[in-house]
mmCIF file of C-alpha atoms and ligand atoms in Angstrom:
data_model
loop_
_atom_site.group_PDB
_atom_site.id
_atom_site.type_symbol
_atom_site.label_atom_id
_atom_site.label_comp_id
_atom_site.label_asym_id
_atom_site.label_seq_id
_atom_site.Cartn_x
_atom_site.Cartn_y
_atom_site.Cartn_z
ATOM 1 C CA MET A 92 142.960 96.767 150.194
ATOM 2 C CA ASN A 93 142.945 96.116 153.948
ATOM 3 C CA ARG A 94 139.739 97.098 155.676
ATOM 4 C CA VAL A 95 140.054 97.627 159.425
ATOM 5 C CA PHE A 96 137.614 96.648 162.142
ATOM 6 C CA ASN A 97 136.152 100.039 163.047
ATOM 7 C CA PHE A 98 134.740 100.286 166.585
ATOM 8 C CA SER A 99 133.806 103.973 166.204
ATOM 9 C CA ALA A 100 130.720 105.229 168.058
ATOM 10 C CA GLY A 101 129.724 107.197 164.975
ATOM 11 C CA PRO A 102 130.048 107.788 162.103
ATOM 12 C CA ALA A 103 130.449 104.050 162.238
ATOM 13 C CA THR A 104 131.175 100.964 160.230
ATOM 14 C CA LEU A 105 128.691 100.079 157.459
ATOM 15 C CA PRO A 106 127.993 96.673 155.896
ATOM 16 C CA GLU A 107 130.664 95.981 153.289
ATOM 17 C CA ALA A 108 128.012 94.661 150.876
ATOM 18 C CA VAL A 109 126.254 98.037 151.059
ATOM 19 C CA LEU A 110 129.447 99.970 150.358
ATOM 20 C CA GLN A 111 130.221 97.640 147.463
ATOM 21 C CA GLN A 112 126.781 98.141 145.908
ATOM 22 C CA ALA A 113 127.050 101.910 146.368
ATOM 23 C CA ALA A 114 130.458 101.767 144.672
ATOM 24 C CA ASP A 115 129.079 99.719 141.776
ATOM 25 C CA GLU A 116 126.262 102.246 141.310
ATOM 26 C CA MET A 117 128.373 105.332 141.964
ATOM 27 C CA LEU A 118 128.734 106.516 138.356
ATOM 28 C CA CYS A 119 125.452 105.248 137.012
ATOM 29 C CA TYR A 120 122.367 104.275 139.018
ATOM 30 C CA GLY A 121 120.304 101.754 137.059
ATOM 31 C CA ASP A 122 119.873 103.111 133.536
ATOM 32 C CA SER A 123 119.607 106.717 134.750
ATOM 33 C CA GLY A 124 123.046 107.658 133.407
ATOM 34 C CA GLN A 125 123.888 109.501 136.637
ATOM 35 C CA SER A 126 124.946 109.023 140.226
ATOM 36 C CA VAL A 127 122.246 109.141 142.925
ATOM 37 C CA MET A 128 124.251 112.077 144.310
ATOM 38 C CA GLU A 129 123.619 114.050 141.132
ATOM 39 C CA MET A 130 119.906 113.337 140.823
ATOM 40 C CA SER A 131 117.217 115.958 141.194
ATOM 41 C CA HIS A 132 115.259 115.160 144.316
ATOM 42 C CA ARG A 133 112.153 115.947 142.216
ATOM 43 C CA SER A 134 113.005 113.311 139.572
ATOM 44 C CA LYS A 135 110.946 110.152 139.237
ATOM 45 C CA GLU A 136 114.087 108.014 139.739
ATOM 46 C CA TYR A 137 114.748 109.685 143.081
ATOM 47 C CA GLN A 138 111.104 109.595 144.178
ATOM 48 C CA ALA A 139 111.254 105.813 143.707
ATOM 49 C CA ILE A 140 114.319 105.630 145.988
ATOM 50 C CA ILE A 141 112.844 107.657 148.860
ATOM 51 C CA ASP A 142 109.492 105.845 148.567
ATOM 52 C CA ALA A 143 111.236 102.457 148.682
ATOM 53 C CA CYS A 144 113.333 103.582 151.657
ATOM 54 C CA GLU A 145 110.267 104.649 153.639
ATOM 55 C CA ALA A 146 108.326 101.493 152.719
ATOM 56 C CA LEU A 147 111.264 99.308 153.794
ATOM 57 C CA LEU A 148 111.720 101.159 157.083
ATOM 58 C CA ARG A 149 108.003 100.746 157.792
ATOM 59 C CA LYS A 150 108.227 97.039 156.998
ATOM 60 C CA VAL A 151 111.444 96.321 158.912
ATOM 61 C CA MET A 152 110.349 98.265 162.039
ATOM 62 C CA ASN A 153 106.666 97.361 161.678
ATOM 63 C CA ILE A 154 105.661 101.035 161.906
ATOM 64 C CA PRO A 155 101.887 101.506 162.326
ATOM 65 C CA GLU A 156 99.904 103.469 159.703
ATOM 66 C CA ASN A 157 99.219 106.368 162.047
ATOM 67 C CA TYR A 158 102.902 107.307 162.252
ATOM 68 C CA LYS A 159 104.771 109.571 159.833
ATOM 69 C CA VAL A 160 108.339 108.845 158.817
ATOM 70 C CA LEU A 161 110.370 112.014 158.245
ATOM 71 C CA PHE A 162 113.806 112.203 156.615
ATOM 72 C CA LEU A 163 115.448 115.338 157.992
ATOM 73 C CA GLN A 164 118.829 116.959 158.518
ATOM 74 C CA GLY A 165 120.400 118.657 161.519
ATOM 75 C CA GLY A 166 121.253 115.507 163.478
ATOM 76 C CA ALA A 167 119.668 114.151 166.621
ATOM 77 C CA SER A 168 120.909 117.392 168.200
ATOM 78 C CA SER A 169 118.370 119.464 166.235
ATOM 79 C CA GLN A 170 115.618 117.187 167.541
ATOM 80 C CA PHE A 171 116.494 118.255 171.086
ATOM 81 C CA ALA A 172 114.928 121.621 170.081
ATOM 82 C CA MET A 173 112.404 120.481 167.471
ATOM 83 C CA ILE A 174 110.646 118.147 169.926
ATOM 84 C CA PRO A 175 109.804 120.789 172.557
ATOM 85 C CA LEU A 176 108.871 123.298 169.826
ATOM 86 C CA ASN A 177 106.335 120.842 168.403
ATOM 87 C CA LEU A 178 105.186 118.875 171.445
ATOM 88 C CA MET A 179 105.280 121.194 174.478
ATOM 89 C CA ASN A 180 102.000 122.786 173.487
ATOM 90 C CA LYS A 181 99.227 121.662 175.876
ATOM 91 C CA THR A 182 100.408 121.987 179.476
ATOM 92 C CA GLY A 183 103.822 123.191 178.324
ATOM 93 C CA LYS A 184 105.527 120.691 180.637
ATOM 94 C CA ALA A 185 107.680 117.634 180.004
ATOM 95 C CA ASP A 186 109.463 114.866 181.955
ATOM 96 C CA PHE A 187 113.092 113.837 181.510
ATOM 97 C CA VAL A 188 115.324 111.000 182.674
ATOM 98 C CA LEU A 189 118.956 112.098 182.749
ATOM 99 C CA THR A 190 121.111 109.119 181.769
ATOM 100 C CA GLY A 191 123.993 110.899 180.079
ATOM 101 C CA GLN A 192 125.125 113.749 177.894
ATOM 102 C CA TRP A 193 122.568 113.286 175.139
ATOM 103 C CA ALA A 194 119.628 112.956 177.529
ATOM 104 C CA ASN A 195 120.956 116.042 179.301
ATOM 105 C CA LYS A 196 121.086 118.037 176.091
ATOM 106 C CA ALA A 197 117.464 117.136 175.304
ATOM 107 C CA TYR A 198 116.554 118.424 178.771
ATOM 108 C CA GLN A 199 118.620 121.601 178.480
ATOM 109 C CA GLU A 200 117.271 122.538 175.083
ATOM 110 C CA ALA A 201 113.673 122.076 176.254
ATOM 111 C CA SER A 202 114.478 124.164 179.355
ATOM 112 C CA LYS A 203 115.867 126.924 177.178
ATOM 113 C CA LEU A 204 112.815 127.003 174.901
ATOM 114 C CA CYS A 205 110.030 126.301 177.392
ATOM 115 C CA GLY A 206 111.462 127.269 180.783
ATOM 116 C CA ALA A 207 113.424 125.151 183.264
ATOM 117 C CA ASP A 208 110.457 125.192 185.676
ATOM 118 C CA ASN A 209 108.438 123.280 183.093
ATOM 119 C CA CYS A 210 111.032 120.547 182.664
ATOM 120 C CA ASN A 211 110.795 117.898 185.362
ATOM 121 C CA VAL A 212 113.775 115.648 186.078
ATOM 122 C CA VAL A 213 112.256 112.294 187.044
ATOM 123 C CA ALA A 214 115.602 110.625 187.762
ATOM 124 C CA SER A 215 119.306 110.946 187.049
ATOM 125 C CA SER A 216 122.346 108.656 187.199
ATOM 126 C CA LYS A 217 124.854 111.488 187.262
ATOM 127 C CA ASP A 218 126.039 110.494 190.775
ATOM 128 C CA LYS A 219 127.932 107.508 189.304
ATOM 129 C CA THR A 220 129.033 109.002 185.971
ATOM 130 C CA PHE A 221 125.888 107.659 184.285
ATOM 131 C CA SER A 222 127.106 104.063 184.627
ATOM 132 C CA TYR A 223 123.596 102.727 185.317
ATOM 133 C CA ILE A 224 119.926 103.310 184.456
ATOM 134 C CA PRO A 225 118.170 104.802 187.498
ATOM 135 C CA GLU A 226 115.080 103.212 189.040
ATOM 136 C CA LEU A 227 112.016 105.209 188.032
ATOM 137 C CA ASP A 228 109.482 106.180 190.687
ATOM 138 C CA SER A 229 106.210 106.669 188.804
ATOM 139 C CA SER A 230 104.894 109.009 191.522
ATOM 140 C CA LYS A 231 107.435 111.497 190.138
ATOM 141 C CA PHE A 232 105.949 111.311 186.615
ATOM 142 C CA ASN A 233 103.771 114.265 185.653
ATOM 143 C CA PRO A 234 100.516 112.649 184.376
ATOM 144 C CA THR A 235 99.724 115.756 182.310
ATOM 145 C CA ALA A 236 103.171 116.243 180.769
ATOM 146 C CA ASP A 237 103.215 116.862 177.014
ATOM 147 C CA TYR A 238 105.896 114.180 176.658
ATOM 148 C CA PHE A 239 108.296 111.976 178.597
ATOM 149 C CA HIS A 240 111.833 111.874 177.187
ATOM 150 C CA ILE A 241 114.388 109.083 177.404
ATOM 151 C CA CYS A 242 117.609 108.240 175.607
ATOM 152 C CA LEU A 243 117.062 104.525 175.003
ATOM 153 C CA ASN A 244 120.730 103.641 174.496
ATOM 154 C CA ASN A 245 123.423 105.845 176.006
ATOM 155 C CA THR A 246 126.217 105.780 173.462
ATOM 156 C CA ILE A 247 128.896 107.354 175.645
ATOM 157 C CA TYR A 248 128.308 105.405 178.883
ATOM 158 C CA GLY A 249 127.204 102.058 177.409
ATOM 159 C CA THR A 250 123.860 101.747 179.194
ATOM 160 C CA ARG A 251 120.399 101.031 177.851
ATOM 161 C CA PHE A 252 116.861 100.842 179.154
ATOM 162 C CA ALA A 253 116.085 97.119 179.417
ATOM 163 C CA LYS A 254 112.440 98.001 180.040
ATOM 164 C CA LEU A 255 110.465 101.062 179.047
ATOM 165 C CA PRO A 256 108.864 103.464 181.533
ATOM 166 C CA GLU A 257 105.073 103.099 181.755
ATOM 167 C CA THR A 258 103.942 106.618 180.918
ATOM 168 C CA GLY A 259 100.237 105.946 180.320
ATOM 169 C CA ASN A 260 98.751 108.608 178.055
ATOM 170 C CA VAL A 261 101.874 110.756 178.124
ATOM 171 C CA PRO A 262 103.719 110.260 174.802
ATOM 172 C CA LEU A 263 107.062 108.518 175.292
ATOM 173 C CA VAL A 264 109.772 110.212 173.210
ATOM 174 C CA ALA A 265 113.016 108.336 172.646
ATOM 175 C CA ASP A 266 116.420 109.194 171.260
ATOM 176 C CA MET A 267 117.343 105.924 169.517
ATOM 177 C CA SER A 268 120.358 107.243 167.612
ATOM 178 C CA SER A 269 122.645 104.421 168.714
ATOM 179 C CA CYS A 270 120.225 101.475 168.909
ATOM 180 C CA ILE A 271 117.608 101.920 166.180
ATOM 181 C CA LEU A 272 117.381 98.800 163.966
ATOM 182 C CA SER A 273 119.473 96.761 166.442
ATOM 183 C CA GLU A 274 116.498 94.691 167.654
ATOM 184 C CA PRO A 275 112.710 94.714 167.262
ATOM 185 C CA ILE A 276 110.837 97.415 169.190
ATOM 186 C CA ASP A 277 107.125 98.094 169.526
ATOM 187 C CA VAL A 278 106.783 101.474 167.808
ATOM 188 C CA SER A 279 103.226 101.883 169.137
ATOM 189 C CA LYS A 280 104.640 102.317 172.656
ATOM 190 C CA PHE A 281 106.221 105.614 171.556
ATOM 191 C CA GLY A 282 104.864 109.005 170.576
ATOM 192 C CA LEU A 283 108.058 109.902 168.765
ATOM 193 C CA ILE A 284 111.323 108.138 167.927
ATOM 194 C CA TYR A 285 114.344 109.932 166.497
ATOM 195 C CA ALA A 286 117.830 108.969 165.403
ATOM 196 C CA GLY A 287 120.857 110.424 163.692
ATOM 197 C CA ALA A 288 121.687 107.942 160.925
ATOM 198 C CA GLN A 289 125.428 107.672 161.454
ATOM 199 C CA LYS A 290 125.372 104.849 164.024
ATOM 200 C CA ASN A 291 123.194 102.071 162.642
ATOM 201 C CA MET A 292 121.474 103.452 159.537
ATOM 202 C CA GLY A 293 123.913 105.049 157.145
ATOM 203 C CA PRO A 294 126.121 108.093 156.707
ATOM 204 C CA ALA A 295 126.002 111.300 158.772
ATOM 205 C CA GLY A 296 123.672 114.004 157.488
ATOM 206 C CA LEU A 297 120.374 112.109 157.675
ATOM 207 C CA THR A 298 118.107 112.217 160.725
ATOM 208 C CA VAL A 299 115.069 109.951 160.917
ATOM 209 C CA VAL A 300 111.953 110.942 162.895
ATOM 210 C CA ILE A 301 109.040 108.547 163.405
ATOM 211 C CA VAL A 302 106.148 110.497 164.904
ATOM 212 C CA ARG A 303 102.528 109.697 165.744
ATOM 213 C CA GLU A 304 100.239 111.779 163.543
ATOM 214 C CA ASP A 305 98.257 113.366 166.377
ATOM 215 C CA LEU A 306 101.479 114.941 167.713
ATOM 216 C CA ILE A 307 101.966 116.922 164.495
ATOM 217 C CA GLY A 308 100.338 120.265 163.772
ATOM 218 C CA ASN A 309 100.544 122.130 167.073
ATOM 219 C CA ALA A 310 103.960 123.740 166.957
ATOM 220 C CA LYS A 311 104.483 126.772 169.166
ATOM 221 C CA ALA A 312 103.843 130.175 167.623
ATOM 222 C CA GLY A 313 107.028 131.482 166.066
ATOM 223 C CA THR A 314 108.472 128.035 165.292
ATOM 224 C CA PRO A 315 110.651 128.360 162.174
ATOM 225 C CA THR A 316 109.117 126.624 159.133
ATOM 226 C CA MET A 317 111.981 124.130 158.922
ATOM 227 C CA PHE A 318 111.514 123.203 162.605
ATOM 228 C CA ASP A 319 107.803 122.420 162.287
ATOM 229 C CA TYR A 320 107.061 118.704 161.712
ATOM 230 C CA THR A 321 103.965 119.742 159.701
ATOM 231 C CA THR A 322 106.209 121.206 157.007
ATOM 232 C CA HIS A 323 107.990 117.911 156.437
ATOM 233 C CA ALA A 324 104.984 115.640 156.996
ATOM 234 C CA ASP A 325 102.883 117.584 154.450
ATOM 235 C CA ASN A 326 105.626 117.568 151.854
ATOM 236 C CA GLY A 327 106.890 113.968 152.014
ATOM 237 C CA SER A 328 110.226 115.181 153.459
ATOM 238 C CA MET A 329 110.641 117.269 150.278
ATOM 239 C CA TYR A 330 109.832 120.793 151.471
ATOM 240 C CA ASN A 331 113.480 121.459 150.766
ATOM 241 C CA THR A 332 116.233 119.228 149.437
ATOM 242 C CA PRO A 333 116.432 116.161 151.662
ATOM 243 C CA PRO A 334 119.774 114.406 152.314
ATOM 244 C CA THR A 335 119.316 112.407 149.128
ATOM 245 C CA TYR A 336 122.422 110.224 149.194
ATOM 246 C CA GLY A 337 122.016 109.323 152.880
ATOM 247 C CA ILE A 338 118.451 108.187 152.221
ATOM 248 C CA TYR A 339 119.696 106.014 149.348
ATOM 249 C CA ILE A 340 122.323 104.392 151.607
ATOM 250 C CA LEU A 341 119.690 103.809 154.310
ATOM 251 C CA LYS A 342 117.618 102.004 151.683
ATOM 252 C CA LEU A 343 120.591 99.741 150.910
ATOM 253 C CA VAL A 344 121.197 99.147 154.635
ATOM 254 C CA LEU A 345 117.539 98.187 155.107
ATOM 255 C CA GLU A 346 117.762 95.763 152.172
ATOM 256 C CA TRP A 347 120.852 94.264 153.819
ATOM 257 C CA ILE A 348 119.000 93.920 157.154
ATOM 258 C CA GLU A 349 116.102 92.180 155.408
ATOM 259 C CA LYS A 350 118.527 89.785 153.751
ATOM 260 C CA GLN A 351 120.001 88.920 157.170
ATOM 261 C CA GLY A 352 116.501 88.072 158.450
ATOM 262 C CA GLY A 353 115.237 91.433 159.711
ATOM 263 C CA LEU A 354 115.394 92.818 163.238
ATOM 264 C CA ASP A 355 114.909 89.411 164.905
ATOM 265 C CA ALA A 356 118.115 88.268 163.241
ATOM 266 C CA MET A 357 119.844 91.559 164.136
ATOM 267 C CA LYS A 358 118.982 90.986 167.791
ATOM 268 C CA VAL A 359 120.484 87.468 167.752
ATOM 269 C CA HIS A 360 123.581 88.784 165.945
ATOM 270 C CA ASN A 361 124.009 91.716 168.358
ATOM 271 C CA GLU A 362 123.398 89.665 171.515
ATOM 272 C CA LYS A 363 125.962 87.145 170.329
ATOM 273 C CA LYS A 364 128.655 89.797 169.810
ATOM 274 C CA ALA A 365 127.884 91.548 173.104
ATOM 275 C CA ALA A 366 128.024 88.224 174.992
ATOM 276 C CA ILE A 367 131.456 87.407 173.548
ATOM 277 C CA LEU A 368 132.834 90.754 174.662
ATOM 278 C CA TYR A 369 131.144 91.002 178.086
ATOM 279 C CA ASN A 370 132.042 87.374 178.905
ATOM 280 C CA PHE A 371 135.658 88.105 178.207
ATOM 281 C CA LEU A 372 135.563 91.322 180.269
ATOM 282 C CA ASP A 373 133.891 89.537 183.209
ATOM 283 C CA ASN A 374 136.649 86.919 183.266
ATOM 284 C CA SER A 375 139.641 89.124 182.558
ATOM 285 C CA LYS A 376 142.060 90.142 185.322
ATOM 286 C CA MET A 377 143.152 93.222 183.403
ATOM 287 C CA PHE A 378 140.054 94.589 181.665
ATOM 288 C CA LYS A 379 136.777 95.450 183.347
ATOM 289 C CA ALA A 380 133.401 96.566 181.983
ATOM 290 C CA THR A 381 132.132 99.815 183.511
ATOM 291 C CA VAL A 382 128.443 98.826 183.399
ATOM 292 C CA GLU A 383 126.822 95.876 185.186
ATOM 293 C CA GLY A 384 123.785 93.667 184.653
ATOM 294 C CA GLU A 385 120.750 94.348 182.514
ATOM 295 C CA ASP A 386 121.693 98.003 181.983
ATOM 296 C CA ARG A 387 124.503 96.903 179.662
ATOM 297 C CA SER A 388 124.188 98.193 176.095
ATOM 298 C CA LEU A 389 124.327 95.751 173.206
ATOM 299 C CA MET A 390 125.814 98.470 171.001
ATOM 300 C CA ASN A 391 128.442 100.367 173.005
ATOM 301 C CA VAL A 392 130.730 98.538 175.416
ATOM 302 C CA PRO A 393 132.972 100.746 177.582
ATOM 303 C CA PHE A 394 135.807 99.114 179.532
ATOM 304 C CA ILE A 395 138.902 100.073 181.509
ATOM 305 C CA THR A 396 142.100 98.631 182.889
ATOM 306 C CA GLY A 397 142.202 101.132 185.746
ATOM 307 C CA ASN A 398 145.578 102.398 184.526
ATOM 308 C CA ASP A 399 145.592 105.321 182.080
ATOM 309 C CA GLU A 400 149.009 104.458 180.640
ATOM 310 C CA LEU A 401 147.998 100.869 180.014
ATOM 311 C CA ASP A 402 144.739 102.074 178.393
ATOM 312 C CA ALA A 403 146.703 104.319 176.031
ATOM 313 C CA LYS A 404 149.129 101.508 175.195
ATOM 314 C CA PHE A 405 146.234 99.168 174.475
ATOM 315 C CA VAL A 406 144.475 101.661 172.169
ATOM 316 C CA ALA A 407 147.729 102.327 170.269
ATOM 317 C CA GLU A 408 148.625 98.643 169.839
ATOM 318 C CA ALA A 409 145.062 97.741 168.871
ATOM 319 C CA LYS A 410 145.182 100.380 166.147
ATOM 320 C CA LYS A 411 148.379 98.867 164.727
ATOM 321 C CA GLU A 412 146.570 95.523 164.509
ATOM 322 C CA GLY A 413 143.629 97.039 162.601
ATOM 323 C CA PHE A 414 141.165 97.586 165.476
ATOM 324 C CA ILE A 415 140.468 101.312 165.313
ATOM 325 C CA ASN A 416 138.573 103.906 167.338
ATOM 326 C CA LEU A 417 138.691 102.016 170.647
ATOM 327 C CA LYS A 418 139.494 105.077 172.742
ATOM 328 C CA GLY A 419 136.724 105.863 175.216
ATOM 329 C CA HIS A 420 134.769 109.120 175.151
ATOM 330 C CA ARG A 421 136.778 111.965 176.684
ATOM 331 C CA SER A 422 134.261 112.261 179.536
ATOM 332 C CA VAL A 423 134.669 108.599 180.622
ATOM 333 C CA GLY A 424 138.219 107.678 179.599
ATOM 334 C CA GLY A 425 139.334 104.092 179.100
ATOM 335 C CA MET A 426 138.079 102.252 176.051
ATOM 336 C CA ARG A 427 134.808 101.762 174.241
ATOM 337 C CA ALA A 428 133.976 99.232 171.548
ATOM 338 C CA SER A 429 130.915 100.168 169.520
ATOM 339 C CA ILE A 430 129.569 97.008 167.923
ATOM 340 C CA TYR A 431 126.679 98.151 165.746
ATOM 341 C CA ASN A 432 124.770 95.941 163.290
ATOM 342 C CA ALA A 433 127.478 96.141 160.644
ATOM 343 C CA MET A 434 130.270 94.879 162.945
ATOM 344 C CA PRO A 435 130.725 91.193 162.077
ATOM 345 C CA VAL A 436 131.022 88.543 164.817
ATOM 346 C CA GLU A 437 134.511 87.940 163.463
ATOM 347 C CA GLY A 438 135.499 91.514 164.369
ATOM 348 C CA VAL A 439 134.548 90.977 168.024
ATOM 349 C CA GLU A 440 136.171 87.518 168.173
ATOM 350 C CA LYS A 441 139.403 88.918 166.776
ATOM 351 C CA LEU A 442 139.295 91.875 169.162
ATOM 352 C CA VAL A 443 138.892 89.521 172.137
ATOM 353 C CA ALA A 444 141.774 87.345 170.893
ATOM 354 C CA PHE A 445 143.904 90.487 170.682
ATOM 355 C CA MET A 446 142.856 91.537 174.200
ATOM 356 C CA GLN A 447 143.822 88.098 175.538
ATOM 357 C CA LYS A 448 147.228 88.391 173.921
ATOM 358 C CA PHE A 449 147.687 91.944 175.233
ATOM 359 C CA GLU A 450 146.720 90.818 178.733
ATOM 360 C CA ALA A 451 149.203 87.939 178.685
ATOM 361 C CA GLU A 452 152.015 90.170 177.431
ATOM 362 C CA ASN A 453 151.351 92.964 179.911
ATOM 363 C CA ALA A 454 150.379 91.030 183.043
HETATM 364 C C1 LIG B 680 125.367 110.444 168.325
HETATM 365 C C2 LIG B 680 124.219 110.733 169.201
HETATM 366 C C3 LIG B 680 123.587 111.987 169.234
HETATM 367 C C4 LIG B 680 124.091 113.165 168.430
HETATM 368 O O1 LIG B 680 123.743 113.018 167.115
HETATM 369 P P1 LIG B 680 124.059 114.156 166.038
HETATM 370 O O2 LIG B 680 123.488 113.536 164.816
HETATM 371 O O3 LIG B 680 125.542 114.337 166.009
HETATM 372 O O4 LIG B 680 123.354 115.386 166.455
HETATM 373 C C5 LIG B 680 122.482 112.147 170.029
HETATM 374 N N1 LIG B 680 122.014 111.145 170.786
HETATM 375 C C6 LIG B 680 122.601 109.935 170.798
HETATM 376 C C7 LIG B 680 122.039 108.847 171.662
HETATM 377 C C8 LIG B 680 123.720 109.691 170.009
HETATM 378 O O5 LIG B 680 124.304 108.479 170.022
#
């Protein structure tokens, strides 16, 4: 069996040790005589899995007691609607920073549900294809907004907020789909954190929401039951069938992270990989990173040659060598290497060696 180095933005590569354990337990989990996939979510075996998963997530991310952890479905994209339905309930206004397609969707969905006039755009980097994080002028923040939304790591454009906006008493809400678990963060600085699992946590189909308790319980009238955080918070994410297998894989991923030394170790590991790749890009005559300075993402690294034909040739030859999914997002072009937690240093070193060879052969 030849496993490739998978640079996909998501669904993405998972730790091989996790896949191996899942394979070993596929037909029979413990002495249960069944696969986790076949288990009743109401069984005591499964309750132990979801409880362990939540406890581990709380430990690894150091989540304070006054936050709920919810295991949902519907992707980060459903949160774009669920957040305004649950949070835009006092002044009915919210602030947004537009740093790319995902941030934009969060803004558009809130505008649709609560009125565009109530959704304030604090800043945008659209003028340069979202290749930077805009400076934030705090005089443009609404001090009575119900929340302030950012996308912490912009998967498509390869930017990230190096520092968080100071929003005072306004709850900071962050889409962390593509950077959760990549380094330590102070959860208490946020009102709500959400992430689709398929980047750094596990398989597609699981969405994790970490929400401060005081933000639950005031959903707008008419909010569907499944879109009200209260429903899931009051029922331990078991109002309906949760994505049981995805939660089990997240538990294995969290065990793997702990074994590596937790989020401090993940940060060192991720900074090391990003430095190898950015250093090469900064010294190459052929390849160039599209993002500069502290805005550079540790997780998603877009780059170009400036020549579409050469880009296509590179992506095709890389694939033949076992480096897959390097094509950039259709809205940016060029290439993008997503180097999430599960990408080994070796994968990035080998990619850079291949890029050096490609550059020499095509100079
Ligand atoms: C992938 C991604 C999404 C979309 O997630 P879905 O689970 O497909 O809805 C949203 N935001 C960010 C930052 C992402 O990386």
